[in-house]
Short mmCIF file of C-alpha atoms and ligand atoms in Angstrom, two decimals:
data_model
loop_
_atom_site.label_atom_id
_atom_site.label_comp_id
_atom_site.label_asym_id
_atom_site.label_seq_id
_atom_site.Cartn_x
_atom_site.Cartn_y
_atom_site.Cartn_z
CA MET F 23 168.15 332.51 100.46
CA TYR F 24 165.04 334.65 100.11
CA ILE F 25 164.30 335.03 96.38
CA LYS F 26 161.20 337.23 95.77
CA GLU F 27 159.49 335.24 92.91
CA SER F 28 160.00 331.74 91.86
CA LYS F 29 160.92 331.05 88.25
CA GLY F 30 159.77 327.58 88.53
CA PHE F 31 161.34 324.49 86.93
CA PRO F 32 163.00 324.84 83.49
CA GLU F 33 160.76 324.27 80.45
CA ASP F 34 162.69 321.08 79.17
CA PHE F 35 163.05 319.73 82.72
CA LEU F 36 163.01 315.90 82.82
CA TRP F 37 160.51 314.25 85.28
CA GLY F 38 161.51 310.84 85.59
CA ALA F 39 161.44 307.69 87.69
CA ALA F 40 164.11 304.98 88.04
CA SER F 41 165.13 301.48 88.53
CA ALA F 42 168.10 298.96 88.39
CA ALA F 43 168.57 296.04 86.43
CA TYR F 44 169.25 293.35 89.69
CA GLN F 45 166.14 295.01 91.49
CA VAL F 46 163.65 294.84 88.87
CA GLU F 47 164.51 292.29 85.82
CA GLY F 48 164.57 288.94 87.36
CA ALA F 49 165.17 286.41 84.40
CA TYR F 50 168.41 285.97 86.32
CA ASP F 51 169.68 283.26 84.10
CA GLU F 52 167.60 283.50 80.83
CA ASP F 53 168.54 284.22 77.15
CA GLY F 54 172.30 283.62 77.89
CA LYS F 55 172.81 285.99 80.79
CA GLY F 56 175.64 285.09 82.89
CA LEU F 57 175.57 285.26 86.58
CA SER F 58 176.49 288.62 88.55
CA SER F 59 178.03 289.12 91.94
CA TRP F 60 174.61 289.70 93.37
CA ASP F 61 173.10 286.55 91.82
CA ALA F 62 175.80 284.56 93.84
CA PHE F 63 175.82 286.82 96.92
CA VAL F 64 172.17 286.62 97.89
CA LYS F 65 172.41 282.82 97.86
CA ILE F 66 174.80 283.08 100.90
CA PRO F 67 172.64 282.33 103.99
CA GLY F 68 172.14 285.34 106.26
CA LYS F 69 173.23 288.06 103.70
CA THR F 70 169.78 289.60 102.79
CA PHE F 71 166.47 289.98 104.56
CA LYS F 72 164.69 286.48 104.74
CA GLY F 73 167.03 285.41 101.97
CA THR F 74 165.35 287.30 99.25
CA THR F 75 166.70 287.30 95.93
CA GLY F 76 166.40 289.11 92.64
CA ASP F 77 166.02 285.70 90.61
CA VAL F 78 162.50 286.82 89.74
CA ALA F 79 162.32 290.39 91.14
CA VAL F 80 159.39 292.21 89.72
CA ASP F 81 159.69 290.42 86.22
CA HIS F 82 160.70 293.69 84.38
CA TYR F 83 162.33 291.67 81.70
CA HIS F 84 159.10 290.15 80.80
CA ARG F 85 156.83 292.92 81.66
CA TYR F 86 158.73 295.93 80.39
CA LYS F 87 155.90 296.79 77.84
CA GLU F 88 153.38 296.96 80.70
CA ASP F 89 155.55 299.13 82.66
CA VAL F 90 156.62 301.64 80.12
CA LYS F 91 153.12 301.92 79.06
CA LEU F 92 152.31 302.89 82.75
CA MET F 93 154.96 305.40 82.65
CA ALA F 94 153.78 306.96 79.28
CA TYR F 95 150.16 307.51 81.16
CA ILE F 96 151.61 309.89 83.61
CA GLY F 97 153.70 311.55 80.88
CA LEU F 98 157.28 310.41 82.23
CA LYS F 99 159.83 312.40 80.38
CA THR F 100 162.62 310.04 81.31
CA TYR F 101 163.18 306.52 82.66
CA ARG F 102 166.43 305.89 84.30
CA PHE F 103 167.35 302.04 84.21
CA SER F 104 170.54 300.23 84.28
CA ILE F 105 172.16 297.72 82.01
CA SER F 106 173.28 294.45 83.33
CA TRP F 107 176.89 293.82 82.32
CA SER F 108 176.45 289.96 82.51
CA ARG F 109 173.61 290.09 79.93
CA ILE F 110 175.60 291.77 77.29
CA PHE F 111 178.95 289.75 78.30
CA PRO F 112 177.89 286.85 79.99
CA GLU F 113 181.57 286.27 81.23
CA GLY F 114 182.19 289.91 81.69
CA ASN F 115 184.56 289.92 78.60
CA GLY F 116 184.91 287.55 75.75
CA LYS F 117 181.79 286.64 74.10
CA LEU F 118 179.00 288.93 73.41
CA ASN F 119 175.23 287.93 74.01
CA GLU F 120 173.07 289.21 71.13
CA LYS F 121 169.83 288.55 73.28
CA GLY F 122 171.22 290.58 76.02
CA LEU F 123 171.91 293.54 73.45
CA GLN F 124 168.49 292.95 71.96
CA PHE F 125 166.53 293.26 75.33
CA TYR F 126 167.78 296.88 75.99
CA ASP F 127 167.48 297.55 72.18
CA ASP F 128 163.65 296.70 72.77
CA LEU F 129 163.38 298.31 76.08
CA ILE F 130 164.84 301.85 74.71
CA ASN F 131 162.74 301.60 71.70
CA GLU F 132 159.68 301.20 73.74
CA CYS F 133 160.52 304.20 75.74
CA ILE F 134 161.24 306.39 72.57
CA LYS F 135 157.99 305.08 71.20
CA TYR F 136 156.29 307.14 73.89
CA LYS F 137 158.75 309.85 73.89
CA ILE F 138 160.30 308.84 77.09
CA LYS F 139 164.01 309.60 77.14
CA PRO F 140 166.00 306.69 78.38
CA MET F 141 168.59 307.49 80.96
CA VAL F 142 170.89 304.62 81.15
CA THR F 143 173.25 303.72 83.98
CA LEU F 144 176.14 301.31 83.08
CA TYR F 145 176.95 299.96 86.29
CA HIS F 146 174.32 299.52 89.20
CA TRP F 147 176.48 297.19 91.35
CA ASP F 148 176.04 293.69 89.49
CA MET F 149 179.52 292.78 88.43
CA PRO F 150 179.74 289.79 86.34
CA GLN F 151 180.59 286.78 88.74
CA SER F 152 182.80 285.54 86.06
CA LEU F 153 185.28 288.41 86.37
CA ILE F 154 185.52 287.73 90.18
CA ASP F 155 186.26 284.27 89.51
CA GLN F 156 188.88 285.25 86.72
CA TYR F 157 190.80 287.82 88.71
CA GLY F 158 188.81 289.44 91.59
CA GLY F 159 186.62 291.84 89.82
CA TRP F 160 187.27 295.40 90.70
CA GLU F 161 190.35 294.43 92.96
CA SER F 162 192.18 293.90 89.76
CA ARG F 163 193.17 296.72 87.31
CA GLN F 164 192.22 294.14 84.54
CA SER F 165 188.53 295.26 85.33
CA VAL F 166 188.97 298.79 84.11
CA ASP F 167 189.71 297.42 80.38
CA ASP F 168 186.88 295.03 80.68
CA PHE F 169 184.63 297.67 81.92
CA VAL F 170 185.49 300.16 79.15
CA ASN F 171 185.11 297.52 76.63
CA TYR F 172 181.52 296.75 77.90
CA ALA F 173 180.98 300.45 77.93
CA LYS F 174 181.86 301.21 74.49
CA VAL F 175 179.67 298.29 73.33
CA CYS F 176 176.71 299.91 74.86
CA PHE F 177 177.61 303.46 73.53
CA SER F 178 178.26 302.25 70.03
CA HIS F 179 174.96 300.01 69.87
CA TYR F 180 172.48 302.65 71.97
CA GLY F 181 174.26 305.86 71.57
CA ASP F 182 172.22 306.85 68.56
CA ARG F 183 169.17 306.92 71.00
CA VAL F 184 170.33 307.34 74.46
CA LYS F 185 171.70 310.85 75.20
CA HIS F 186 171.93 310.62 79.06
CA TRP F 187 174.58 308.32 80.57
CA ILE F 188 175.38 307.70 83.96
CA ILE F 189 178.56 305.51 84.36
CA MET F 190 178.65 304.38 87.93
CA ASN F 191 175.88 304.31 90.30
CA GLU F 192 176.91 305.14 94.04
CA GLN F 193 180.42 304.18 93.94
CA ASN F 194 180.68 305.35 97.40
CA VAL F 195 178.10 302.84 98.55
CA PHE F 196 179.02 299.68 96.72
CA THR F 197 182.67 300.02 97.64
CA SER F 198 182.19 300.71 101.27
CA HIS F 199 179.46 298.01 101.84
CA GLY F 200 181.75 295.66 99.75
CA TRP F 201 185.07 296.18 101.24
CA MET F 202 184.55 297.71 104.56
CA LEU F 203 181.11 296.81 106.01
CA GLY F 204 180.70 293.27 104.38
CA THR F 205 177.29 293.71 103.57
CA HIS F 206 177.58 293.73 99.54
CA PRO F 207 179.54 291.47 97.60
CA PRO F 208 182.41 290.60 97.84
CA GLY F 209 181.45 290.71 101.63
CA LYS F 210 185.05 292.13 102.90
CA ILE F 211 185.15 293.69 106.20
CA ASN F 212 187.60 296.75 106.82
CA ASP F 213 189.92 295.90 104.21
CA LEU F 214 191.04 299.60 103.94
CA LYS F 215 193.84 299.16 101.31
CA MET F 216 191.67 297.29 98.83
CA PHE F 217 188.71 299.68 99.41
CA TYR F 218 190.82 302.37 98.12
CA GLN F 219 192.52 300.59 95.32
CA VAL F 220 189.00 299.37 94.11
CA ASN F 221 187.85 302.89 94.25
CA HIS F 222 190.74 304.12 92.12
CA HIS F 223 190.06 301.34 89.39
CA VAL F 224 186.31 302.20 89.61
CA PHE F 225 187.60 305.84 88.93
CA MET F 226 189.65 304.98 85.97
CA ALA F 227 186.82 302.79 84.57
CA HIS F 228 184.44 305.93 84.93
CA ALA F 229 186.81 308.28 83.32
CA TYR F 230 187.99 306.09 80.46
CA SER F 231 184.31 305.60 79.58
CA VAL F 232 183.53 309.41 79.63
CA LEU F 233 186.41 310.02 77.32
CA ALA F 234 185.07 306.98 75.02
CA LEU F 235 181.58 308.15 74.96
CA LYS F 236 182.51 311.94 74.08
CA GLU F 237 184.81 310.49 71.44
CA MET F 238 181.83 308.68 69.71
CA TYR F 239 178.77 311.16 70.60
CA ASP F 240 179.75 314.65 71.67
CA ASP F 241 176.18 315.44 71.83
CA ALA F 242 175.57 312.87 74.80
CA LEU F 243 175.58 314.09 78.37
CA VAL F 244 177.44 311.82 80.91
CA GLY F 245 178.17 311.79 84.53
CA SER F 246 178.24 309.19 87.57
CA SER F 247 175.63 309.16 90.42
CA PHE F 248 176.78 309.80 93.74
CA ALA F 249 174.74 308.94 97.00
CA PHE F 250 175.11 312.32 98.73
CA SER F 251 174.13 312.72 102.40
CA PRO F 252 175.35 316.20 103.26
CA SER F 253 176.21 316.67 106.70
CA TYR F 254 175.43 318.98 109.70
CA ALA F 255 177.75 319.45 112.74
CA LEU F 256 176.18 318.47 115.77
CA THR F 257 177.14 321.33 117.70
CA ASN F 258 179.11 324.56 117.04
CA LYS F 259 182.12 323.04 119.11
CA PRO F 260 185.05 323.61 116.95
CA GLU F 261 185.81 319.76 117.40
CA ASP F 262 182.60 318.90 115.80
CA ALA F 263 183.07 321.37 112.88
CA LEU F 264 186.34 319.78 112.23
CA SER F 265 184.74 316.18 112.51
CA LYS F 266 182.30 317.41 110.02
CA GLN F 267 185.17 318.60 107.60
CA ASP F 268 186.78 315.11 107.84
CA TYR F 269 183.48 313.58 107.07
CA ASP F 270 182.77 315.71 104.12
CA THR F 271 186.42 315.11 102.89
CA LEU F 272 186.34 311.21 103.37
CA GLN F 273 182.56 310.72 102.76
CA SER F 274 181.62 312.90 99.92
CA TYR F 275 184.32 315.03 98.22
CA TYR F 276 186.67 311.94 98.02
CA TRP F 277 184.40 310.92 95.15
CA MET F 278 182.87 313.97 93.71
CA ASP F 279 186.17 315.87 93.51
CA VAL F 280 187.49 313.13 91.33
CA TYR F 281 184.58 313.16 89.12
CA ALA F 282 184.50 317.02 88.81
CA TYR F 283 187.94 317.95 89.40
CA GLY F 284 189.94 314.86 88.34
CA ARG F 285 191.93 314.86 91.70
CA TYR F 286 191.60 313.40 95.24
CA PRO F 287 191.27 315.71 98.22
CA ARG F 288 194.75 316.36 99.65
CA ALA F 289 193.40 316.06 103.21
CA ALA F 290 192.28 312.58 102.29
CA LEU F 291 195.70 311.47 100.80
CA SER F 292 197.55 312.70 103.81
CA TYR F 293 195.20 310.73 106.04
CA LEU F 294 195.69 307.50 104.00
CA GLU F 295 199.55 308.09 104.02
CA SER F 296 199.17 308.18 107.78
CA LEU F 297 197.62 304.82 107.72
CA ASN F 298 200.10 303.35 105.21
CA VAL F 299 197.68 303.07 102.62
CA LYS F 300 199.18 303.58 99.01
CA ILE F 301 197.04 303.57 95.91
CA GLU F 302 198.89 301.92 93.00
CA MET F 303 198.26 304.26 89.88
CA GLU F 304 199.80 304.26 86.43
CA PRO F 305 201.80 307.16 85.62
CA TRP F 306 199.05 308.42 83.23
CA ASP F 307 196.05 308.08 85.52
CA GLU F 308 196.06 311.69 87.02
CA ASP F 309 196.03 312.92 83.42
CA ILE F 310 192.99 310.65 82.39
CA LEU F 311 191.26 311.70 85.56
CA LYS F 312 191.59 315.28 84.72
CA ARG F 313 190.62 315.08 81.05
CA SER F 314 187.55 313.20 81.93
CA ALA F 315 186.64 315.70 84.61
CA LEU F 316 186.62 318.28 82.05
CA LEU F 317 184.04 316.56 79.86
CA VAL F 318 181.68 315.43 82.57
CA ASP F 319 178.34 317.23 82.04
CA PHE F 320 176.46 316.75 85.37
CA MET F 321 176.79 315.61 88.81
CA GLY F 322 174.34 312.79 89.45
CA VAL F 323 172.67 312.69 92.97
CA ASN F 324 170.80 310.14 94.70
CA TYR F 325 169.35 311.97 97.67
CA TYR F 326 167.79 310.07 100.63
CA GLN F 327 168.75 311.79 103.69
CA THR F 328 171.25 314.14 105.57
CA THR F 329 173.96 312.95 108.17
CA THR F 330 174.84 314.54 111.55
CA VAL F 331 178.46 314.54 112.63
CA ALA F 332 179.92 314.97 115.99
CA TYR F 333 183.72 314.25 117.12
CA ASN F 334 184.28 310.38 117.78
CA PRO F 335 187.33 309.63 120.16
CA PRO F 336 189.82 306.99 119.13
CA GLN F 337 188.19 304.36 121.19
CA GLY F 338 184.73 305.31 120.01
CA VAL F 339 181.97 303.62 117.83
CA ASN F 340 182.70 301.95 114.56
CA ASN F 341 180.81 301.38 111.41
CA LEU F 342 180.02 297.83 111.58
CA ASN F 343 176.39 296.28 112.42
CA GLY F 344 174.75 299.61 112.68
CA GLU F 345 171.85 299.62 109.88
CA ASN F 346 168.40 298.72 110.37
CA ASN F 347 167.57 296.45 107.68
CA SER F 348 164.25 295.08 109.40
CA GLY F 349 162.09 298.03 109.31
CA LYS F 350 161.92 298.38 113.06
CA LYS F 351 162.07 302.05 113.71
CA GLY F 352 164.71 302.89 116.34
CA THR F 353 167.05 300.04 115.95
CA LYS F 354 169.70 301.80 113.98
CA ALA F 355 172.90 302.47 116.05
CA VAL F 356 175.16 305.25 115.99
CA THR F 357 178.25 304.58 113.81
CA GLY F 358 181.46 306.20 112.99
CA ILE F 359 185.23 306.09 112.48
CA PRO F 360 187.22 306.09 115.62
CA GLY F 361 189.20 308.94 116.00
CA LEU F 362 187.37 311.12 113.25
CA TYR F 363 183.64 311.36 113.26
CA MET F 364 180.31 309.80 114.56
CA ASN F 365 176.88 309.89 113.15
CA PRO F 366 174.40 310.54 115.76
CA SER F 367 170.60 310.73 115.04
CA ASN F 368 169.30 314.41 114.29
CA ASP F 369 166.56 315.01 116.80
CA PHE F 370 165.07 317.73 114.64
CA LEU F 371 164.24 315.43 111.90
CA ASP F 372 161.60 312.65 111.59
CA LYS F 373 162.66 309.07 110.50
CA THR F 374 161.52 306.42 107.95
CA ASP F 375 160.81 302.78 109.62
CA TRP F 376 164.36 302.04 108.56
CA ASP F 377 165.67 304.90 110.50
CA TRP F 378 166.51 307.24 107.36
CA ALA F 379 166.32 310.90 108.35
CA ILE F 380 163.60 312.62 106.61
CA ASP F 381 165.17 316.01 105.49
CA PRO F 382 163.91 317.79 102.29
CA SER F 383 165.96 320.90 102.83
CA GLY F 384 168.91 318.39 102.68
CA LEU F 385 168.29 318.22 98.82
CA ARG F 386 168.35 321.85 98.37
CA PHE F 387 171.65 321.91 100.57
CA ALA F 388 173.01 319.05 98.40
CA CYS F 389 172.49 321.02 95.27
CA ARG F 390 173.72 324.30 96.73
CA ASP F 391 176.86 322.57 97.99
CA ILE F 392 177.59 321.19 94.46
CA THR F 393 176.75 324.23 92.53
CA SER F 394 179.21 326.12 94.72
CA ARG F 395 182.04 323.61 94.88
CA TYR F 396 181.76 322.23 90.87
CA ASP F 397 179.43 324.79 89.25
CA LEU F 398 178.01 321.56 87.42
CA PRO F 399 174.52 321.06 86.42
CA ILE F 400 172.89 318.33 88.57
CA ILE F 401 170.64 315.30 87.84
CA ILE F 402 168.55 314.06 90.81
CA SER F 403 168.87 310.43 89.85
CA GLU F 404 166.95 309.08 92.88
CA ASN F 405 164.83 310.33 95.47
CA GLY F 406 162.06 308.52 97.26
CA LEU F 407 160.50 306.94 100.48
CA GLY F 408 160.86 303.48 101.52
CA ALA F 409 157.62 302.27 103.44
CA PHE F 410 155.44 299.65 104.40
CA ASP F 411 152.53 299.94 101.93
CA LYS F 412 149.16 298.38 102.62
CA ILE F 413 146.70 297.24 99.82
CA GLU F 414 143.19 297.89 100.82
CA ASP F 415 140.20 297.18 98.54
CA GLY F 416 142.62 296.68 95.78
CA LYS F 417 144.02 300.11 96.30
CA ILE F 418 147.26 301.65 97.69
CA HIS F 419 146.96 304.88 99.51
CA ASP F 420 150.18 306.11 100.31
CA PRO F 421 149.68 309.89 101.19
CA TYR F 422 153.13 309.63 103.31
CA ARG F 423 155.04 309.10 100.07
CA VAL F 424 153.25 312.11 98.41
CA ASP F 425 154.30 314.23 101.33
CA TYR F 426 157.79 313.27 101.06
CA LEU F 427 157.89 313.68 97.29
CA ARG F 428 156.12 316.81 97.41
CA GLU F 429 158.41 318.58 100.15
CA HIS F 430 161.52 317.52 98.36
CA ILE F 431 160.20 318.85 94.97
CA LYS F 432 159.37 322.17 96.76
CA GLU F 433 163.01 322.45 97.92
CA LEU F 434 164.24 321.60 94.59
CA LYS F 435 162.41 324.07 93.06
CA LYS F 436 164.07 326.59 95.46
CA ALA F 437 167.35 325.35 94.51
CA CYS F 438 166.55 326.10 90.97
CA ASP F 439 165.57 329.57 91.97
CA GLU F 440 168.85 329.85 93.71
CA GLY F 441 170.92 329.34 90.51
CA CYS F 442 171.35 325.44 90.77
CA ARG F 443 171.08 323.97 87.22
CA ILE F 444 168.93 320.97 87.69
CA LEU F 445 168.19 319.03 84.56
CA SER F 446 166.06 316.26 86.01
CA TYR F 447 164.45 314.84 88.90
CA CYS F 448 163.90 310.96 89.14
CA VAL F 449 161.61 309.23 91.77
CA TRP F 450 163.27 306.03 93.34
CA SER F 451 161.56 304.00 92.14
CA PHE F 452 158.88 303.38 89.24
CA THR F 453 157.53 299.99 90.33
CA ASP F 454 158.32 298.55 93.67
CA VAL F 455 161.48 296.83 93.49
CA LEU F 456 163.66 294.43 95.53
CA SER F 457 165.43 296.50 98.05
CA TRP F 458 168.97 295.07 98.18
CA LEU F 459 169.26 294.15 101.87
CA ASN F 460 165.66 294.82 102.91
CA GLY F 461 163.69 292.44 100.93
CA TYR F 462 160.30 293.45 98.94
CA GLN F 463 158.51 294.86 102.14
CA LYS F 464 160.49 298.06 101.99
CA ARG F 465 158.51 299.54 99.00
CA TYR F 466 159.38 302.65 97.03
CA GLY F 467 157.46 302.41 93.93
CA LEU F 468 154.86 304.82 92.36
CA VAL F 469 153.45 301.34 91.13
CA TYR F 470 152.66 298.46 93.61
CA VAL F 471 153.85 295.11 92.67
CA ASP F 472 151.93 292.09 94.04
CA ARG F 473 154.65 290.05 95.63
CA ASN F 474 156.35 289.53 99.06
CA GLU F 475 159.44 288.01 100.37
CA GLU F 476 159.07 284.27 99.06
CA GLU F 477 159.50 283.46 95.57
CA ASN F 478 156.34 283.12 93.55
CA SER F 479 154.58 284.60 96.37
CA GLY F 480 152.33 286.88 94.33
CA THR F 481 150.82 287.57 90.89
CA LEU F 482 153.26 290.24 90.11
CA LYS F 483 150.38 292.53 89.01
CA ARG F 484 151.04 296.16 88.75
CA ILE F 485 148.73 298.33 90.86
CA PRO F 486 149.40 302.19 90.48
CA LYS F 487 149.32 303.83 93.93
CA TYR F 488 147.73 307.21 94.81
CA SER F 489 151.38 308.77 94.41
CA TYR F 490 151.27 307.56 90.85
CA TYR F 491 148.32 309.75 89.99
CA TRP F 492 149.68 312.50 92.14
CA TYR F 493 152.98 312.52 90.17
CA LYS F 494 151.03 312.88 86.80
CA LYS F 495 149.74 316.21 87.83
CA VAL F 496 153.11 317.40 89.05
CA ILE F 497 154.42 316.60 85.63
CA GLU F 498 151.68 318.06 83.96
CA SER F 499 152.12 321.39 85.62
CA ASN F 500 155.93 321.09 85.56
CA GLY F 501 156.24 321.13 89.06
CA GLU F 502 153.69 323.77 89.90
CA ASN F 503 150.62 321.57 91.03
CA LEU F 504 152.15 319.91 94.09
C1 LIG H 604 170.40 303.67 96.51
C2 LIG H 604 170.51 302.59 95.31
C3 LIG H 604 169.14 301.95 95.08
C4 LIG H 604 168.17 301.76 96.12
C5 LIG H 604 168.06 302.97 97.13
C6 LIG H 604 167.19 302.72 98.11
O1 LIG H 604 171.49 303.45 97.49
O2 LIG H 604 170.98 303.17 94.34
O3 LIG H 604 169.48 300.81 94.06
O4 LIG H 604 168.14 300.65 96.38
O5 LIG H 604 169.38 303.27 97.35
O6 LIG H 604 167.86 302.05 99.09
P1 LIG H 604 167.45 300.72 99.97
O7 LIG H 604 166.80 299.71 98.89
O8 LIG H 604 168.69 300.12 100.76
O9 LIG H 604 166.35 301.17 100.98
#
């Protein structure tokens, strides 16, 4: 859309950066923390790149003061981090761990000391292992009650200071990797029925948490963050256009419609019925989902790339073993769902070393789509570039990351001009972190951390990258000096 004059970003725009407990904290068994699903999963041989774990990660647990100070220097307005459920409840339910509660108190207070607004994610994939042992974790409806109990403790304890809450991080990703692709815990493959049942439990946990928060703090803003890869049809062949609709319904709207409307897309339900997949629900679930949807304040969006969609015949490609987790460009396979769609590469777009399509316009596309469909404000809770960074003369020169972020921010500004209400933009990530399946060599941070795949392999020293200083100017100019 051609808009003659840009109004720029809103005055109170929250420039941020993000992390997640398992990827940064380390201290996996310290101060009373219980084990999480990831603590256990990474120990299974062959699951992660070179067997990397988050046992130490980048030691944010002990170095959070240094990290927050670095955030303050560039004037960060918000820090998005997640709470580790098993630090608060080592068994997931039952006994509370005061030391765990204290850690996040300290972190929140440290942010506030520098006028950095804490943006807190309640669930960034680290399910307490004990709940899996007790009843199968998300597979049991019991997980809803235990999650909501954990959520309420966090709201009542931190809600006086935390006004931005993200309940679930990328429900679409952790459930599909966990129950369809076998690449995240619990490592199940093509367990379609359980995949949809687990999703229903997670939706209910999200919905009850939204209702609980609003009852305690009606001034708090709440939503969940979705990994949104908007799609383009490969050609204007009608069968490709319809496959794009199937993809959108089953890969995107299936989640966003529930958060925003409190209902599942009809086409998806018909598809599931045809496969004999019936989601078990309580009679009051639909009502709860609808009531929570009315109270959701924003759609959280983690944006990395767009997807291209073409028709996939019934004997066509499947979704297994397609990912490039090595960083060897060109090794990602075409994947898809037989009979529905496949996702070929987009020849118009450059790719990262892990074959993720680089598409700044896709971020605007995502915001426009959400604005048209849901009319909700948006928080970009993650966006960033995973790359091999090199340290030279003690410095990290990452102009490629600056290019990536600049082009995405430009498109986001256009989205604001086109009427999208964008509240915040968080770079993924603030420091380098453990990339779940890709080890430490896939770096996203504005701040470099001296470590590699082997445990105890570096000093864990923080070194701000070129992109860190660049982002400082972006924040100071409220997105004008790019
Ligand atoms: C999102 C996750 C983050 C982060 C990011 C980059 O899916 O919410 O936790 O890891 O993607 O992904 P990856 O580390 O696989 O490159």
